Coordinates of C-alpha atoms in Angstrom, one line a residue:
X1 CA 8.4 -19.2 -3.6
X2 CA 8.3 -22.8 -4.7
X3 CA 8.3 -22.9 -8.8
X4 CA 5.5 -26.2 -9.2
X5 CA 3.2 -25.3 -11.1
X6 CA 0.1 -23.9 -9.8
X7 CA -3.5 -24.6 -10.1
X8 CA -6.3 -21.6 -10.8
X9 CA -7.1 -23.0 -7.8
X10 CA -4.6 -22.4 -5.1
X11 CA -3.4 -19.5 -7.1
X12 CA -7.4 -17.7 -6.6
X13 CA -6.5 -18.7 -2.1
X14 CA -2.8 -17.7 -1.2
X15 CA -1.3 -14.3 -2.2
X16 CA 2.1 -15.0 -2.8
X17 CA 4.5 -12.4 -2.2
X18 CA 7.5 -10.8 -5.4
X19 CA 9.3 -12.8 -6.7
X20 CA 13.3 -12.3 -4.6
X21 CA 15.1 -9.7 -7.4
X22 CA 17.1 -11.2 -10.0
X23 CA 20.3 -11.8 -9.4
X24 CA 21.6 -8.9 -11.5
X25 CA 21.4 -6.8 -8.5
X26 CA 24.1 -5.9 -7.0
X27 CA 22.4 -5.7 -3.1
X28 CA 22.3 -7.4 -0.1
X29 CA 18.9 -6.7 1.8
X30 CA 16.0 -5.9 -0.2
X31 CA 15.8 -2.4 -1.7
X32 CA 12.3 -0.9 -1.8
X33 CA 12.2 3.5 -3.7
X34 CA 8.1 4.0 -2.3
X35 CA 6.9 7.1 -4.3
X36 CA 4.5 9.8 -1.3
X37 CA 2.4 11.4 -2.9
X38 CA 1.9 12.9 0.1
X39 CA 4.4 15.1 1.8
X40 CA 4.4 14.0 5.3
X41 CA 1.8 11.2 6.8
X42 CA 2.9 8.7 4.2
X43 CA 6.8 10.1 5.3
X44 CA 7.4 8.9 8.3
X45 CA 5.0 5.6 8.1
X46 CA 7.5 4.5 5.8
X47 CA 10.9 5.5 7.7
X48 CA 8.2 3.5 10.3
X49 CA 8.5 0.6 9.1
X50 CA 12.0 0.6 8.2
X51 CA 13.0 1.8 12.0
X52 CA 11.0 -1.4 12.9
X53 CA 10.6 -4.2 10.3
X54 CA 13.6 -3.0 8.1
X55 CA 16.7 -5.2 10.3
X56 CA 14.8 -8.0 8.9
X57 CA 14.0 -11.4 12.7
X58 CA 15.8 -14.2 12.7
X59 CA 12.7 -16.2 14.4
X60 CA 10.7 -15.7 11.2
X61 CA 13.0 -16.0 8.6
X62 CA 11.6 -12.2 7.5
X63 CA 14.6 -11.0 5.4
X64 CA 15.8 -7.3 5.5
X65 CA 15.4 -4.3 3.6
X66 CA 15.7 -1.3 3.1
X67 CA 12.8 2.1 1.4
X68 CA 14.1 4.2 0.2
X69 CA 11.6 6.8 0.3
X70 CA 10.3 9.3 -1.9
X71 CA 9.0 12.8 -1.7
X72 CA 8.3 16.3 -2.6
X73 CA 7.9 19.5 -0.6
X74 CA 4.4 19.7 -0.7
X75 CA 3.5 16.8 -2.0
X76 CA 2.9 14.9 -6.0
X77 CA 0.2 13.7 -8.1
X78 CA -0.4 10.6 -8.4
X79 CA 1.1 10.6 -12.5
X80 CA 4.0 12.4 -11.1
X81 CA 4.7 10.1 -8.1
X82 CA 5.3 7.2 -9.9
X83 CA 7.9 9.7 -13.3
X84 CA 9.7 10.5 -9.8
X85 CA 10.1 7.3 -8.0
X86 CA 11.2 5.2 -10.9
X87 CA 14.0 7.9 -12.3
X88 CA 15.1 7.6 -8.2
X89 CA 15.1 3.7 -8.5
X90 CA 16.8 4.3 -11.8
X91 CA 15.9 0.8 -13.0
X92 CA 17.6 -1.2 -10.0
X93 CA 15.5 -1.4 -7.2
X94 CA 11.5 -3.0 -6.7
X95 CA 9.5 0.1 -7.4
X96 CA 6.5 1.1 -5.4
X97 CA 3.8 4.3 -5.1
X98 CA 1.4 5.8 -2.4
X99 CA -1.5 7.9 -3.6
X100 CA -4.9 8.6 -2.5
X101 CA -7.8 9.1 -4.4
X102 CA -8.3 13.1 -2.9
X103 CA -9.8 15.0 -6.1
X104 CA -7.1 14.0 -8.5
X105 CA -8.2 14.0 -12.0
X106 CA -4.9 11.1 -13.4
X107 CA -5.5 8.5 -11.5
X108 CA -5.8 6.2 -15.0
X109 CA -2.7 8.2 -16.1
X110 CA -0.8 7.1 -13.0
X111 CA -2.2 3.1 -13.0
X112 CA -0.9 3.3 -17.0
X113 CA 2.7 4.8 -16.1
X114 CA 3.1 1.9 -13.1
X115 CA 2.0 -1.0 -15.2
X116 CA 4.5 0.2 -17.8
X117 CA 7.2 0.9 -15.9
X118 CA 6.2 -2.9 -13.3
X119 CA 5.2 -0.3 -10.8
X120 CA 3.3 -2.0 -7.6
X121 CA 0.7 0.2 -6.4
X122 CA -0.8 1.5 -3.3
X123 CA -3.9 2.6 -3.5
X124 CA -6.3 4.6 -0.8
X125 CA -9.9 6.3 -1.0
X126 CA -10.7 8.5 0.5
X127 CA -7.0 8.9 2.0
X128 CA -4.1 7.3 3.3
X129 CA -5.4 8.0 6.4
X130 CA -8.0 5.1 5.9
X131 CA -5.8 2.6 6.2
X132 CA -3.4 3.7 9.6
X133 CA -7.9 3.8 10.9
X134 CA -8.2 0.7 9.9
X135 CA -5.6 -0.6 12.5
X136 CA -8.5 0.3 15.4
X137 CA -11.1 -0.3 14.0
X138 CA -13.1 -2.5 10.4
X139 CA -14.9 0.3 8.8
X140 CA -16.6 0.8 5.6
X141 CA -19.8 2.6 3.9
X142 CA -19.3 4.6 0.8
X143 CA -17.4 8.7 1.5
X144 CA -17.7 9.9 -1.6
X145 CA -14.8 11.1 -4.1
X146 CA -12.4 13.6 -1.5
X147 CA -14.0 12.7 1.2
X148 CA -12.3 12.4 3.8
X149 CA -13.6 13.7 6.8
X150 CA -15.5 11.1 8.4
X151 CA -12.5 8.6 8.4
X152 CA -10.6 11.4 9.8
X153 CA -13.3 11.5 12.6
X154 CA -12.7 8.2 13.1
X155 CA -9.1 7.7 13.2
X156 CA -8.9 10.4 16.5
X157 CA -10.9 9.3 18.2
X158 CA -10.0 5.6 17.5
X159 CA -6.5 6.2 19.9
X160 CA -4.9 9.4 22.0
X161 CA -3.1 10.2 20.3
X162 CA -4.2 10.8 17.6
X163 CA -6.6 12.4 18.7
X164 CA -5.3 15.6 17.4
X165 CA -4.3 14.0 13.8
X166 CA -5.2 17.5 11.8
X167 CA -3.2 19.7 9.4
X168 CA -1.2 20.8 9.8
X169 CA -0.6 18.2 12.3
X170 CA -0.3 15.0 10.9
X171 CA 2.7 13.6 11.1
X172 CA 3.8 10.7 12.3
X173 CA 5.4 10.4 15.4
X174 CA 6.1 8.1 18.5
X175 CA 3.6 8.0 20.2
X176 CA 1.7 7.8 16.5
X177 CA 4.1 4.8 15.3
X178 CA 4.2 3.0 19.0
X179 CA 0.4 2.6 19.0
X180 CA 0.2 0.9 15.2
X181 CA 2.7 -1.3 16.7
X182 CA 1.7 -5.2 16.4
X183 CA -2.0 -4.0 15.3
X184 CA -0.4 -4.4 11.4
X185 CA -2.0 -8.0 11.1
X186 CA -5.6 -6.7 12.7
X187 CA -5.0 -3.5 9.1
X188 CA -5.0 -5.5 6.6
X189 CA -7.9 -8.1 8.1
X190 CA -9.9 -4.7 7.9
X191 CA -8.8 -3.8 4.0
X192 CA -8.4 -7.1 2.6
X193 CA -12.1 -7.5 3.8
X194 CA -13.2 -4.4 2.2
X195 CA -12.7 -6.5 -0.7
X196 CA -14.9 -8.3 -0.2
X197 CA -17.7 -5.6 0.4
X198 CA -16.1 -4.2 -2.7
X199 CA -19.9 -2.6 -4.2
X200 CA -18.9 -4.3 -7.9
X201 CA -19.9 -7.7 -6.9
X202 CA -16.5 -10.1 -8.2
X203 CA -14.2 -8.6 -5.7
X204 CA -13.2 -11.4 -4.0
X205 CA -8.9 -10.9 -0.9
X206 CA -8.8 -14.6 -2.3
X207 CA -7.6 -13.5 -5.7
X208 CA -4.8 -10.5 -4.0
X209 CA -1.6 -11.8 -5.8
X210 CA 1.9 -10.4 -7.0
X211 CA 2.5 -12.6 -9.5
X212 CA 3.1 -11.2 -12.8
X213 CA -0.6 -10.1 -15.7
X214 CA 0.1 -13.7 -17.8
X215 CA -1.6 -12.0 -20.2
X216 CA 0.0 -8.4 -20.8
X217 CA 0.7 -5.4 -18.0
X218 CA -2.4 -3.8 -18.9
X219 CA -3.2 -1.3 -16.2
X220 CA -6.4 -3.3 -15.0
X221 CA -5.1 -5.9 -14.6
X222 CA -2.2 -4.7 -12.3
X223 CA -5.4 -2.5 -11.0
X224 CA -7.6 -6.3 -10.1
X225 CA -4.1 -7.8 -8.0
X226 CA -5.8 -6.5 -5.2
X227 CA -8.2 -9.4 -5.0
X228 CA -10.7 -6.3 -7.4
X229 CA -11.9 -8.1 -10.9
X230 CA -10.4 -6.4 -13.2
X231 CA -13.8 -4.5 -15.3
X232 CA -13.8 -2.9 -11.3
X233 CA -13.3 0.7 -11.9
X234 CA -10.4 1.6 -8.8
X235 CA -12.5 5.0 -9.0
X236 CA -15.0 3.3 -7.8
X237 CA -13.0 1.4 -5.3
X238 CA -14.7 3.2 -1.9
X239 CA -13.8 2.7 0.3
X240 CA -10.2 0.8 0.2
X241 CA -6.8 0.8 0.6
X242 CA -4.1 -1.5 -1.0
X243 CA -1.5 -0.5 1.5
X244 CA -2.4 -4.2 2.9
X245 CA -0.1 -5.1 -0.2
X246 CA 3.3 -4.2 0.8
X247 CA 3.3 -5.5 4.3
X248 CA 2.6 -8.1 3.0
X249 CA 5.4 -8.7 0.3
X250 CA 7.2 -7.1 3.2
X251 CA 6.9 -10.0 4.7
X252 CA 5.3 -8.0 7.9
X253 CA 2.0 -10.0 7.9
X254 CA 1.6 -13.2 6.6
X255 CA -1.3 -14.1 5.3

């Protein structure tokens, strides 16, 4: 990333990937520990990213990476997912966490813990399944806290591979990941469009950034890095998903 000073206008119109890890990191490739709230779907998706994109791409210059998913049987509540990934990384590698709105009561605490530990957050409202659906089509309309029924209905109709997607069959097998391939850019575009549709009114996709906030590292400032306004309550971002930030950070999709 260029070291030249950029104007505020430039910063608002360009999403930059995170800077490379400090030199004291002893890795030959980028390593990301990613905490999963869910036990199956998110874990399978991260394994898919490793398998499909982890070796890098010489033609585009996309560097290799390794994602190390962190999960627990029966899942983790958001704040514990943050703690689990921080413990796993032991301060040596990047930490990210994926968690959903669902009916969790500790989401503000999870964002605070993420800010304190410099952990990137990929928050989805109402669920991670929204991110999968956005590979196939745009989406809109508030779903209400913990209401995932409509998203799942749309996903099951989006492609035959997902026809029976529901408990206990919420894994992402080869067929289900195959139909996601080459739709990553569309998913990112659809996810970022949701930022602009936020009812808050001041949220803009172009304001998304991977740069550290200049004035502290509060939970609100970190939560605003997806393009939402700093005073836009994360619990009101319905529907939304920030999983796109992980793909842009890894260079899988350029915007």
